CSV table of C-alpha atoms in Angstrom, one decimal:
chain,number,residue,atom,x,y,z
A,106,MET,CA,-26.6,137.8,-78.6
A,107,SER,CA,-26.6,134.3,-77.4
A,108,GLN,CA,-27.2,133.1,-80.9
A,109,HIS,CA,-24.4,133.2,-83.4
A,110,ASP,CA,-25.9,133.3,-86.8
A,111,LYS,CA,-22.5,132.7,-88.4
A,112,PRO,CA,-19.3,131.4,-87.0
A,113,ALA,CA,-17.4,134.3,-85.4
A,114,GLY,CA,-14.2,135.4,-87.0
A,115,LYS,CA,-15.0,134.2,-90.5
A,116,LYS,CA,-15.6,136.6,-93.3
A,117,SER,CA,-18.6,135.1,-94.9
A,118,GLU,CA,-20.9,136.1,-97.7
A,119,GLY,CA,-23.6,138.5,-96.7
A,120,TRP,CA,-22.0,139.3,-93.4
A,121,GLU,CA,-23.7,142.2,-91.6
A,122,PRO,CA,-22.1,143.9,-88.6
A,123,LYS,CA,-23.8,143.2,-85.3
A,124,ILE,CA,-23.6,146.2,-83.1
A,125,ILE,CA,-24.7,146.5,-79.5
A,126,ALA,CA,-25.8,149.9,-78.4
A,127,ILE,CA,-26.1,150.6,-74.7
A,128,VAL,CA,-28.0,153.8,-74.3
A,129,CYS,CA,-29.3,155.9,-71.5
A,130,ASN,CA,-33.0,156.2,-70.9
A,131,TRP,CA,-33.3,160.0,-70.7
A,132,CYS,CA,-31.4,161.2,-73.7
A,133,THR,CA,-30.2,158.8,-76.3
A,134,TYR,CA,-33.1,156.4,-76.0
A,135,ALA,CA,-35.4,159.3,-76.4
A,136,GLY,CA,-33.3,160.5,-79.3
A,137,ALA,CA,-33.7,157.1,-80.9
A,138,ASP,CA,-37.4,157.4,-80.4
A,139,LEU,CA,-37.4,160.8,-82.1
A,140,ALA,CA,-35.5,159.4,-85.0
A,141,GLY,CA,-38.2,156.7,-85.3
A,142,ILE,CA,-41.1,159.1,-85.0
A,143,SER,CA,-39.4,161.4,-87.6
A,144,ARG,CA,-39.0,158.4,-89.9
A,145,ILE,CA,-35.3,159.0,-90.3
A,146,GLN,CA,-33.7,156.0,-91.9
A,147,TYR,CA,-30.6,154.4,-90.3
A,148,PRO,CA,-29.0,151.0,-90.7
A,149,PRO,CA,-30.8,148.1,-88.9
A,150,ASN,CA,-27.5,146.6,-87.5
A,151,VAL,CA,-27.9,147.9,-84.1
A,152,ARG,CA,-29.4,146.2,-81.1
A,153,ILE,CA,-30.3,148.7,-78.4
A,154,ILE,CA,-30.1,148.0,-74.7
A,155,ARG,CA,-31.7,150.7,-72.5
A,156,VAL,CA,-30.2,151.5,-69.1
A,157,PRO,CA,-31.2,154.3,-66.7
A,158,CYS,CA,-27.9,156.2,-67.1
A,159,THR,CA,-24.5,155.7,-68.7
A,160,GLY,CA,-23.1,155.9,-65.2
A,161,ARG,CA,-24.9,152.6,-64.5
A,162,ILE,CA,-23.0,150.8,-67.3
A,163,ASN,CA,-20.5,148.5,-65.9
A,164,PRO,CA,-17.4,148.5,-68.2
A,165,PHE,CA,-17.7,144.7,-68.1
A,166,TYR,CA,-20.8,145.0,-70.3
A,167,VAL,CA,-18.5,146.1,-73.1
A,168,VAL,CA,-16.1,143.2,-72.6
A,169,LYS,CA,-19.0,140.8,-72.3
A,170,ALA,CA,-20.6,142.1,-75.5
A,171,LEU,CA,-17.3,141.7,-77.4
A,172,GLN,CA,-16.8,138.2,-75.9
A,173,ALA,CA,-20.3,137.2,-77.0
A,174,GLY,CA,-19.4,138.1,-80.6
A,175,ALA,CA,-20.5,141.7,-81.1
A,176,ASP,CA,-18.7,143.3,-84.0
A,177,GLY,CA,-19.0,146.7,-82.4
A,178,VAL,CA,-20.2,148.3,-79.1
A,179,LEU,CA,-21.8,151.8,-78.9
A,180,ILE,CA,-22.4,153.6,-75.7
A,181,SER,CA,-24.3,156.8,-75.7
A,182,GLY,CA,-25.8,159.1,-73.1
A,183,CYS,CA,-26.7,162.6,-72.3
A,184,HIS,CA,-24.3,165.4,-73.1
A,185,PRO,CA,-22.1,166.5,-70.2
A,186,GLY,CA,-24.0,168.8,-67.9
A,187,GLU,CA,-27.4,167.4,-69.0
A,188,CYS,CA,-27.4,164.1,-67.1
A,189,HIS,CA,-30.8,163.3,-65.5
A,190,TYR,CA,-28.8,162.2,-62.4
A,191,ILE,CA,-26.5,165.3,-62.6
A,192,THR,CA,-23.1,163.6,-62.8
A,193,GLY,CA,-23.8,160.0,-64.0
A,194,ASN,CA,-22.4,160.7,-67.5
A,195,LEU,CA,-19.3,162.4,-66.1
A,196,SER,CA,-18.4,159.4,-64.0
A,197,ALA,CA,-19.1,157.3,-67.1
A,198,ARG,CA,-16.8,159.5,-69.2
A,199,ARG,CA,-13.9,158.8,-66.9
A,200,LYS,CA,-14.6,155.0,-66.9
A,201,PHE,CA,-14.9,154.8,-70.7
A,202,ALA,CA,-11.9,157.1,-71.4
A,203,THR,CA,-9.7,154.5,-69.6
A,204,LEU,CA,-11.6,151.5,-70.9
A,205,LYS,CA,-11.4,152.4,-74.5
A,206,SER,CA,-7.7,153.3,-74.2
A,207,PHE,CA,-7.0,150.0,-72.5
A,208,LEU,CA,-9.0,148.0,-75.1
A,209,ASN,CA,-7.0,149.7,-77.8
A,210,TYR,CA,-3.8,149.0,-76.0
A,211,ILE,CA,-4.3,145.3,-75.9
A,212,GLY,CA,-4.8,145.4,-79.6
A,213,LEU,CA,-8.5,145.8,-80.2
A,214,GLU,CA,-9.4,148.0,-83.3
A,215,ASP,CA,-10.3,151.5,-82.4
A,216,GLY,CA,-13.6,151.4,-84.3
A,217,ARG,CA,-15.0,148.5,-82.3
A,218,THR,CA,-15.9,150.6,-79.4
A,219,THR,CA,-17.6,153.9,-79.7
A,220,PHE,CA,-18.7,156.4,-77.1
A,221,THR,CA,-20.8,159.4,-77.8
A,222,TRP,CA,-23.5,161.8,-76.6
A,223,VAL,CA,-27.0,162.1,-78.2
A,224,SER,CA,-29.6,164.2,-76.5
A,225,ALA,CA,-33.4,163.6,-76.7
A,226,SER,CA,-33.8,166.3,-79.3
A,227,GLU,CA,-31.1,164.9,-81.6
A,228,GLY,CA,-33.0,162.3,-83.7
A,229,GLU,CA,-30.9,163.3,-86.7
A,230,ARG,CA,-27.7,163.0,-84.8
A,231,PHE,CA,-28.7,159.5,-83.6
A,232,ALA,CA,-29.2,158.4,-87.1
A,233,GLN,CA,-25.9,159.8,-88.1
A,234,VAL,CA,-24.1,158.1,-85.2
A,235,ILE,CA,-25.6,154.8,-86.2
A,236,LYS,CA,-24.7,155.3,-89.8
A,237,GLY,CA,-21.1,156.3,-88.9
A,238,VAL,CA,-20.6,153.4,-86.4
A,239,THR,CA,-22.0,150.8,-88.8
A,240,GLU,CA,-19.7,152.1,-91.6
A,241,ARG,CA,-16.7,152.0,-89.3
A,242,VAL,CA,-17.4,148.5,-88.1
A,243,ARG,CA,-18.2,147.3,-91.6
A,244,ALA,CA,-14.8,148.6,-92.8
A,245,LEU,CA,-13.2,146.6,-90.0
A,246,GLY,CA,-14.9,143.3,-90.9
A,247,PRO,CA,-16.1,140.7,-88.5
A,248,ALA,CA,-14.7,140.8,-85.0
A,249,THR,CA,-11.9,138.2,-84.3
A,250,LYS,CA,-10.5,139.2,-80.9
A,251,LEU,CA,-11.7,138.4,-77.4
A,252,ILE,CA,-14.5,136.2,-78.8
A,253,LYS,CA,-15.5,133.0,-77.1
A,254,LYS,CA,-15.3,130.3,-79.8
A,255,LEU,CA,-16.2,127.3,-77.7
A,256,ARG,CA,-19.8,127.3,-78.9
A,257,ASP,CA,-18.7,127.1,-82.5
A,258,VAL,CA,-16.4,124.2,-81.7
A,259,SER,CA,-19.2,122.3,-80.0
A,260,VAL,CA,-21.6,123.1,-82.8
A,261,ALA,CA,-19.0,121.8,-85.3
A,262,ALA,CA,-18.5,118.7,-83.2
A,263,ALA,CA,-22.2,118.0,-83.1
A,264,LYS,CA,-22.5,118.1,-86.9
B,21,MET,CA,19.8,150.2,-43.6
B,22,GLU,CA,21.0,148.8,-40.3
B,23,LYS,CA,20.2,152.1,-38.6
B,24,VAL,CA,16.7,152.0,-40.1
B,25,GLU,CA,16.3,148.4,-38.8
B,26,LYS,CA,17.5,149.4,-35.3
B,27,LYS,CA,15.1,152.4,-35.1
B,28,LEU,CA,12.3,150.3,-36.5
B,29,ARG,CA,12.7,147.7,-33.7
B,30,GLU,CA,12.9,150.4,-31.0
B,31,GLU,CA,9.8,152.1,-32.4
B,32,ALA,CA,7.9,148.8,-32.6
B,33,LYS,CA,8.8,147.9,-29.0
B,34,LYS,CA,7.7,151.3,-27.8
B,35,LEU,CA,4.3,151.1,-29.6
B,36,LEU,CA,3.7,147.6,-28.3
B,37,ALA,CA,4.8,148.4,-24.7
B,38,GLU,CA,2.6,151.5,-24.6
B,39,LYS,CA,-0.2,149.4,-26.1
B,40,LYS,CA,-0.8,151.9,-28.8
B,41,VAL,CA,-1.0,149.1,-31.3
B,42,ASP,CA,-2.4,145.5,-31.1
B,43,VAL,CA,-0.2,144.0,-33.7
B,44,ILE,CA,2.6,145.1,-35.9
B,45,VAL,CA,2.9,143.7,-39.4
B,46,GLY,CA,6.5,143.7,-40.6
B,47,TYR,CA,9.2,141.6,-42.2
B,48,GLU,CA,11.4,138.9,-40.6
B,49,ALA,CA,14.3,137.0,-42.1
B,50,GLY,CA,13.0,134.2,-44.3
B,51,THR,CA,13.9,130.6,-43.9
B,52,LEU,CA,15.9,130.6,-47.1
B,53,PRO,CA,19.0,132.8,-47.5
B,54,LEU,CA,18.3,136.2,-49.0
B,55,THR,CA,14.6,136.2,-48.3
B,56,ALA,CA,12.3,138.1,-46.0
B,57,THR,CA,8.8,137.0,-45.0
B,58,PRO,CA,5.9,138.9,-43.4
B,59,VAL,CA,5.6,138.6,-39.6
B,60,PHE,CA,3.0,139.5,-37.1
B,61,ILE,CA,4.3,140.8,-33.8
B,62,THR,CA,2.2,141.2,-30.7
B,63,THR,CA,4.7,141.5,-27.8
B,64,PRO,CA,7.6,143.9,-27.4
B,65,GLU,CA,10.0,140.9,-26.9
B,66,GLU,CA,9.3,139.7,-30.4
B,67,ALA,CA,10.1,143.1,-32.0
B,68,ASP,CA,13.8,142.1,-32.5
B,69,LYS,CA,12.6,139.7,-35.2
B,70,LEU,CA,11.9,142.7,-37.4
B,71,VAL,CA,14.2,143.3,-40.4
B,72,TRP,CA,14.4,145.9,-43.1
B,73,ASN,CA,16.5,145.1,-46.2
B,74,SER,CA,16.5,144.6,-49.9
B,75,PHE,CA,14.5,141.4,-49.7
B,76,CYS,CA,11.4,142.9,-48.2
B,77,GLN,CA,9.2,142.7,-51.2
B,78,HIS,CA,5.6,142.1,-49.9
B,79,ASN,CA,3.1,144.9,-50.0
B,80,LEU,CA,1.9,144.6,-46.4
B,81,ALA,CA,-1.2,146.8,-46.9
B,82,LYS,CA,-2.8,143.5,-48.0
B,83,TYR,CA,-2.4,142.1,-44.4
B,84,VAL,CA,-3.6,145.4,-42.8
B,85,HIS,CA,-6.8,145.1,-44.8
B,86,ASP,CA,-7.3,141.4,-44.0
B,87,LEU,CA,-6.6,141.9,-40.2
B,88,ILE,CA,-8.9,144.9,-39.8
B,89,SER,CA,-11.8,143.5,-41.9
B,90,ALA,CA,-11.6,140.2,-40.0
B,91,HIS,CA,-11.6,142.1,-36.7
B,92,LYS,CA,-14.6,144.2,-37.8
B,93,ASP,CA,-16.5,141.1,-38.7
B,94,SER,CA,-15.8,139.6,-35.3
B,95,GLN,CA,-17.1,142.7,-33.6
B,96,LYS,CA,-20.4,142.7,-35.4
B,97,ARG,CA,-22.0,140.3,-32.9
B,98,LEU,CA,-21.2,142.7,-30.0
B,99,LYS,CA,-23.3,145.6,-28.9
B,100,PRO,CA,-22.0,148.9,-30.4
B,101,GLU,CA,-20.8,150.2,-27.0
B,102,ASP,CA,-18.7,147.0,-26.4
B,103,ARG,CA,-16.9,147.1,-29.7
B,104,LYS,CA,-13.2,147.6,-29.6
B,105,ARG,CA,-10.9,149.1,-32.2
B,106,LYS,CA,-7.9,147.1,-33.4
B,107,VAL,CA,-4.9,149.2,-34.3
B,108,VAL,CA,-2.5,147.6,-36.7
B,109,GLY,CA,1.0,148.9,-37.0
B,110,VAL,CA,2.6,148.4,-40.3
B,111,VAL,CA,6.1,148.7,-41.7
B,112,THR,CA,5.5,150.9,-44.7
B,113,LYS,CA,7.6,151.6,-47.8
B,114,GLY,CA,6.4,153.8,-50.7
B,115,CYS,CA,4.1,151.4,-52.4
B,116,THR,CA,2.6,150.1,-49.2
B,117,SER,CA,1.8,153.6,-48.1
B,118,ARG,CA,0.0,154.3,-51.4
B,119,SER,CA,-2.0,151.1,-51.0
B,120,LEU,CA,-3.0,152.3,-47.5
B,121,VAL,CA,-4.0,155.6,-49.0
B,122,ILE,CA,-6.2,153.7,-51.5
B,123,HIS,CA,-7.9,151.8,-48.7
B,124,LEU,CA,-8.5,155.0,-46.8
B,125,GLN,CA,-9.9,156.7,-49.9
B,126,GLU,CA,-12.2,153.8,-50.4
B,127,ARG,CA,-13.3,153.9,-46.7
B,128,GLN,CA,-12.1,150.5,-45.8
B,129,TYR,CA,-11.0,151.6,-42.4
B,130,GLU,CA,-10.0,154.7,-40.6
B,131,ARG,CA,-6.6,156.4,-40.3
B,132,MET,CA,-6.7,155.8,-36.5
B,133,ASP,CA,-6.9,152.0,-37.2
B,134,THR,CA,-3.3,152.1,-38.4
B,135,ALA,CA,0.0,153.1,-37.0
B,136,ILE,CA,2.4,153.7,-40.0
B,137,LEU,CA,6.1,153.0,-39.4
B,138,GLY,CA,7.6,154.5,-42.5
B,139,VAL,CA,10.8,153.1,-44.0
B,140,PRO,CA,12.9,154.5,-46.8
B,141,CYS,CA,13.0,152.0,-49.7
B,142,THR,CA,15.7,151.5,-52.3
B,143,GLY,CA,14.0,148.6,-54.1
B,144,TYR,CA,13.7,144.9,-53.6
B,145,VAL,CA,15.5,141.9,-55.2
B,146,ASP,CA,13.5,140.2,-57.9
B,147,ARG,CA,13.8,136.5,-57.2
B,148,LYS,CA,13.3,135.5,-60.8
B,149,LYS,CA,16.0,137.9,-62.0
B,150,LEU,CA,18.3,136.5,-59.3
B,151,ALA,CA,17.6,132.9,-60.3
B,152,ALA,CA,18.3,133.7,-63.9
B,153,LYS,CA,21.6,135.3,-62.9
B,154,LEU,CA,22.6,132.2,-61.1
B,155,GLY,CA,21.5,129.9,-63.9
B,156,GLY,CA,18.9,128.3,-61.6
B,157,GLU,CA,21.5,127.2,-59.0
B,158,GLU,CA,20.3,127.0,-55.4
B,159,ILE,CA,21.6,129.7,-53.1
B,160,LEU,CA,23.3,128.0,-50.1
B,161,GLU,CA,24.4,131.1,-48.4
B,162,GLY,CA,24.1,134.8,-49.1
B,163,SER,CA,24.7,138.2,-47.7
B,164,LEU,CA,24.3,141.8,-48.6
B,165,ASP,CA,27.6,143.7,-48.8
B,166,GLY,CA,27.0,147.3,-49.6
B,167,ALA,CA,25.8,147.5,-53.2
B,168,ASN,CA,26.6,143.8,-53.9
B,169,LEU,CA,25.2,140.4,-53.1
B,170,LYS,CA,27.6,137.8,-52.0
B,171,ILE,CA,26.2,134.4,-52.9
B,172,LYS,CA,27.5,130.9,-52.3
B,173,THR,CA,26.2,128.2,-54.6
B,174,ALA,CA,27.3,124.6,-55.2
B,175,SER,CA,29.6,125.8,-58.0
B,176,GLY,CA,31.3,128.4,-55.8
B,177,GLU,CA,31.0,132.0,-54.7
B,178,LYS,CA,29.6,134.8,-56.8
B,179,THR,CA,29.2,138.5,-56.4
B,180,ILE,CA,26.3,140.1,-58.1
B,181,ALA,CA,25.5,143.9,-58.1
B,182,LEU,CA,22.3,144.6,-56.3
B,183,LYS,CA,21.2,147.0,-59.1
B,184,GLU,CA,21.2,144.2,-61.6
B,185,VAL,CA,18.7,142.1,-59.7
B,186,LEU,CA,16.3,144.8,-58.5
B,187,ALA,CA,12.8,144.4,-59.7
B,188,ASP,CA,11.7,146.4,-62.7
B,189,ASN,CA,9.1,148.3,-60.8
B,190,CYS,CA,11.7,149.3,-58.2
B,191,LEU,CA,14.2,150.6,-60.8
B,192,THR,CA,11.7,153.1,-62.1
B,193,CYS,CA,9.8,153.7,-58.9
B,194,ARG,CA,8.5,157.3,-58.5
B,195,ILE,CA,7.4,157.2,-54.9
B,196,ASN,CA,9.9,155.1,-52.9
B,197,ASN,CA,9.3,156.9,-49.6
B,198,PRO,CA,6.0,156.6,-47.8
B,199,VAL,CA,3.5,159.3,-48.7
B,200,ILE,CA,2.0,159.0,-45.2
B,201,SER,CA,3.6,157.9,-42.0
B,202,ASP,CA,3.3,158.4,-38.2
B,203,SER,CA,7.0,158.0,-37.7
B,204,MET,CA,9.7,157.8,-40.3
B,205,MET,CA,12.7,155.5,-39.7
B,206,GLY,CA,15.8,157.4,-40.9
B,207,GLU,CA,16.3,159.8,-43.7
B,208,PRO,CA,14.2,159.5,-46.9
B,209,ALA,CA,15.8,157.3,-49.6
B,210,PRO,CA,17.3,158.9,-52.7
B,211,PRO,CA,14.9,158.9,-55.8
B,212,MET,CA,15.0,156.0,-58.3
B,213,ASP,CA,15.2,156.5,-62.1
B,214,PHE,CA,11.5,157.4,-62.6
B,215,ALA,CA,12.1,159.4,-65.8
B,216,SER,CA,11.9,156.2,-67.8
B,217,GLU,CA,8.9,155.0,-65.9
B,218,TYR,CA,6.7,154.6,-69.0
B,219,ALA,CA,9.4,153.6,-71.5
B,220,GLY,CA,8.0,150.1,-71.8
B,221,VAL,CA,4.4,151.4,-72.3
B,222,ASP,CA,5.5,154.0,-74.9
B,223,GLU,CA,7.4,151.4,-76.9
B,224,PHE,CA,4.4,149.0,-76.8
B,225,GLU,CA,2.0,151.8,-77.9
B,226,LYS,CA,4.1,152.3,-81.1
B,227,LEU,CA,3.4,148.7,-82.2
B,228,SER,CA,0.5,148.0,-84.6
B,229,PRO,CA,-2.8,146.7,-83.1
B,230,GLU,CA,-2.1,143.3,-84.5
B,231,GLU,CA,1.3,143.1,-82.9
B,232,ARG,CA,-0.1,144.2,-79.6
B,233,TRP,CA,-2.9,141.7,-79.7
B,234,ALA,CA,-0.5,138.9,-80.6
B,235,TYR,CA,1.5,139.9,-77.5
B,236,PHE,CA,-1.6,140.0,-75.3
B,237,GLU,CA,-2.8,136.7,-76.6
B,238,LYS,CA,0.6,135.1,-76.0
B,239,GLU,CA,0.9,136.4,-72.5
B,240,MET,CA,-2.6,135.4,-71.5
B,241,ALA,CA,-2.1,131.9,-73.0
B,242,LYS,CA,0.4,131.4,-70.1
B,243,CYS,CA,-2.2,132.2,-67.4
B,244,ILE,CA,-3.6,129.2,-65.6
B,245,ARG,CA,-6.1,131.3,-63.7
B,246,CYS,CA,-4.8,130.4,-60.3
B,247,ALA,CA,-5.7,133.9,-59.2
B,248,ALA,CA,-2.5,134.4,-57.3
B,249,CYS,CA,-2.2,137.9,-58.7
B,250,ARG,CA,-5.6,138.7,-57.2
B,251,GLN,CA,-4.7,137.2,-53.8
B,252,ALA,CA,-1.5,139.1,-53.6
B,253,CYS,CA,-2.9,142.4,-54.8
B,254,PRO,CA,-3.7,144.9,-52.0
B,255,SER,CA,-6.3,146.6,-54.2
B,256,CYS,CA,-8.2,143.3,-54.7
B,257,TYR,CA,-10.2,143.0,-51.5
B,258,CYS,CA,-13.7,142.3,-52.7
B,259,ARG,CA,-15.5,139.7,-50.6
B,260,THR,CA,-16.8,138.1,-53.7
B,261,CYS,CA,-14.6,138.7,-56.7
B,262,PHE,CA,-16.3,139.2,-60.0
B,263,ALA,CA,-14.5,136.1,-61.3
B,264,GLU,CA,-16.4,133.9,-58.9
B,265,GLN,CA,-19.7,135.7,-59.2
B,266,SER,CA,-22.5,133.6,-60.7
B,267,MET,CA,-25.3,136.0,-61.0
B,268,PRO,CA,-24.4,137.4,-63.4
B,269,GLN,CA,-21.4,135.3,-64.4
B,270,TRP,CA,-19.0,137.8,-65.6
B,271,VAL,CA,-16.3,135.4,-66.6
B,272,GLY,CA,-16.8,131.9,-68.0
B,273,ILE,CA,-15.0,129.0,-66.4
B,274,SER,CA,-14.3,127.2,-69.6
B,275,GLU,CA,-10.8,126.6,-71.0
B,276,ASP,CA,-11.6,128.9,-73.9
B,277,PRO,CA,-8.7,131.4,-74.3
B,278,SER,CA,-11.2,134.3,-74.3
B,279,ASP,CA,-12.3,133.5,-70.8
B,280,THR,CA,-8.8,133.8,-69.5
B,281,GLN,CA,-8.3,137.0,-71.5
B,282,ALA,CA,-11.5,138.4,-70.2
B,283,PHE,CA,-10.6,137.6,-66.6
B,284,GLN,CA,-7.2,139.2,-66.9
B,285,PHE,CA,-8.5,142.2,-68.8
B,286,MET,CA,-11.2,142.8,-66.2
B,287,ARG,CA,-9.0,142.3,-63.2
B,288,MET,CA,-6.4,144.7,-64.7
B,289,TYR,CA,-9.1,147.2,-65.6
B,290,HIS,CA,-10.1,147.3,-62.0
B,291,MET,CA,-6.7,148.8,-61.3
B,292,VAL,CA,-7.4,152.2,-62.9
B,293,GLY,CA,-6.0,154.7,-60.4
B,294,ARG,CA,-5.6,151.8,-57.9
B,295,CYS,CA,-2.4,150.1,-59.1
B,296,VAL,CA,0.6,151.3,-57.1
B,297,ASP,CA,3.1,149.2,-59.1
B,298,CYS,CA,4.3,147.3,-56.1
B,299,GLY,CA,5.0,144.3,-58.2
B,300,SER,CA,3.1,141.8,-55.9
B,301,CYS,CA,1.1,140.3,-58.8
B,302,VAL,CA,4.2,139.9,-61.0
B,303,SER,CA,6.3,138.3,-58.2
B,304,VAL,CA,3.7,135.7,-57.3
B,305,CYS,CA,2.7,134.7,-60.8
B,306,PRO,CA,3.8,131.1,-61.3
B,307,MET,CA,3.7,131.4,-65.1
B,308,GLY,CA,5.6,134.6,-65.5
B,309,VAL,CA,2.8,136.5,-67.2
B,310,ASP,CA,4.0,140.0,-68.1
B,311,LEU,CA,1.2,141.8,-66.2
B,312,ARG,CA,3.2,145.0,-65.6
B,313,LYS,CA,3.2,145.8,-69.3
B,314,PHE,CA,-0.5,146.3,-69.1
B,315,LEU,CA,-0.9,147.6,-65.6
B,316,LYS,CA,1.6,150.4,-66.2
B,317,LYS,CA,-0.6,151.6,-69.1
B,318,LEU,CA,-3.5,152.2,-66.7
B,319,ASP,CA,-1.2,154.1,-64.5
B,320,LYS,CA,0.0,156.2,-67.4
B,321,ASP,CA,-3.6,156.8,-68.7
B,322,CYS,CA,-4.7,157.8,-65.2
B,323,PHE,CA,-2.0,160.5,-65.1
B,324,VAL,CA,-2.4,161.7,-68.7
B,325,LEU,CA,-6.2,161.9,-68.4
B,326,PHE,CA,-6.8,162.9,-64.8
B,327,SER,CA,-3.4,164.2,-63.7
B,328,GLN,CA,-3.5,161.8,-60.7
B,329,ARG,CA,-1.4,158.8,-59.6
B,330,ALA,CA,-2.8,156.0,-57.5
B,331,GLY,CA,-2.7,156.6,-53.8
B,332,GLU,CA,-0.5,159.7,-54.1
B,333,LYS,CA,-2.7,162.1,-52.1
B,334,ILE,CA,-4.8,161.2,-49.1
B,335,ASP,CA,-7.1,164.2,-49.0
B,336,PHE,CA,-8.2,163.7,-52.6
B,337,PRO,CA,-10.8,161.4,-54.1
B,338,ALA,CA,-9.5,158.5,-56.2
B,339,PRO,CA,-9.6,159.1,-60.0
B,340,LEU,CA,-12.7,157.0,-60.7
B,341,GLN,CA,-14.5,158.3,-57.6
B,342,ASP,CA,-14.2,161.8,-58.9
B,343,GLN,CA,-15.2,163.6,-62.1
B,344,ARG,CA,-14.8,167.1,-63.6
B,345,MET,CA,-16.9,168.9,-66.1
B,346,ASP,CA,-13.8,169.7,-68.2
B,347,ASP,CA,-12.4,166.2,-68.3
B,348,LYS,CA,-10.7,165.3,-71.6
B,349,GLU,CA,-13.0,163.7,-74.1
B,350,GLU,CA,-11.1,163.3,-77.4
B,351,PHE,CA,-12.3,159.8,-77.5
B,352,ILE,CA,-16.0,160.8,-77.9
B,353,TYR,CA,-17.3,160.1,-81.3
B,354,SER,CA,-18.8,162.9,-83.2
B,355,PRO,CA,-20.1,162.0,-86.7
B,356,GLY,CA,-20.7,165.6,-88.0
B,357,GLY,CA,-17.9,167.3,-86.1
B,358,GLY,CA,-18.4,169.3,-83.0
B,359,HIS,CA,-20.4,168.0,-80.1
């Protein structure tokens, strides 16, 4: 994410949404693997970061991703009750319920952040989620809020 | 209020004389008229300094945490059997008591480390509101006369109704009496107008995302990142704040607006189920950032989603320490419907 291909906040030709997916190792990552093995097609706009559990995800990751210019952030883990660490996803659910609500409250578009559950056997669902999220973010256009623009300024100054 | 003050001094004297506490944190009259300032009392003779009035705005839980953690650090170099406990007495109004509960929920110290002198609270005077009422004129003399403030300025004497200058968070305070106390000074105070507690939040929610973002951007543009809000907040007690962490560096130190926005957003987000709406951050902010508009939303969400309020119940885990299988999850995305 450190490289901005295009200046953030400008709707440019051929813009493709950049989506950061932070997924848990035991369910969603395995689900993504299954989608790959089953050769299910889904949009290539998503960059996956694997973490041990959704409970491990610091809500700051989401803010950081948005600040670094991600157009959308997806977080996905095991369905409630199926967590490898028993209650990691339940703790995460409380954190993300309030995080999403607060992000929306300050004026971020609802479609920028997405939280869902995908189990290891749901390759099809994983592809659907990625399709759905990419469509939602595409409809919103490039992200304009919370983005750190300083890099673009210095790049412009260097030219 | 004078009765409360008298009882408070007696109780403080008793505790100190019996050596049940090492120090009492309370309020004394400030050096300027119509102010009160925190005071640390260690001998019974000093107890007469204590005051309790409508100018006692500080949330003293901050000092309790500071004193106990500094003491614990100093004890680390001693053998375990030589270590001593330091008991801190604290003059506690509603919001202070909730902050103490949060500290206890988060295992910062034990209940026996504190002696809680509960006081009924009817709100404190917002200095900024008062200054606005006086048109910025300096207060030369002032006194509280029932429900009115009698103030002498260079241009003459003025009478201002106390209710007009009470802080916003006090006007809609839900818990103005301490939720825990060892001894209560006087009768509990009458409730404030808490029905309209979330009126500001509800109104803000109705705006479009663009309008809300514009407001957030405008407010955050005022912030100079002096971190006074963090220093004053009783729930902000981390030894190393995320804002100063360098590995990883959560918040950039540039002058880019997004760094300030991210800092404020993250600091506020830390307050889920931990903000007691004591108004400390708002009162110390030198730039007048409307932090309460955002913090109150977290309080509302916490209640709507988890049916809990920050520091309300001592024998109950804090909202984000806890979880339930049947927590609400309307926000979970489901592409094909169902889960």
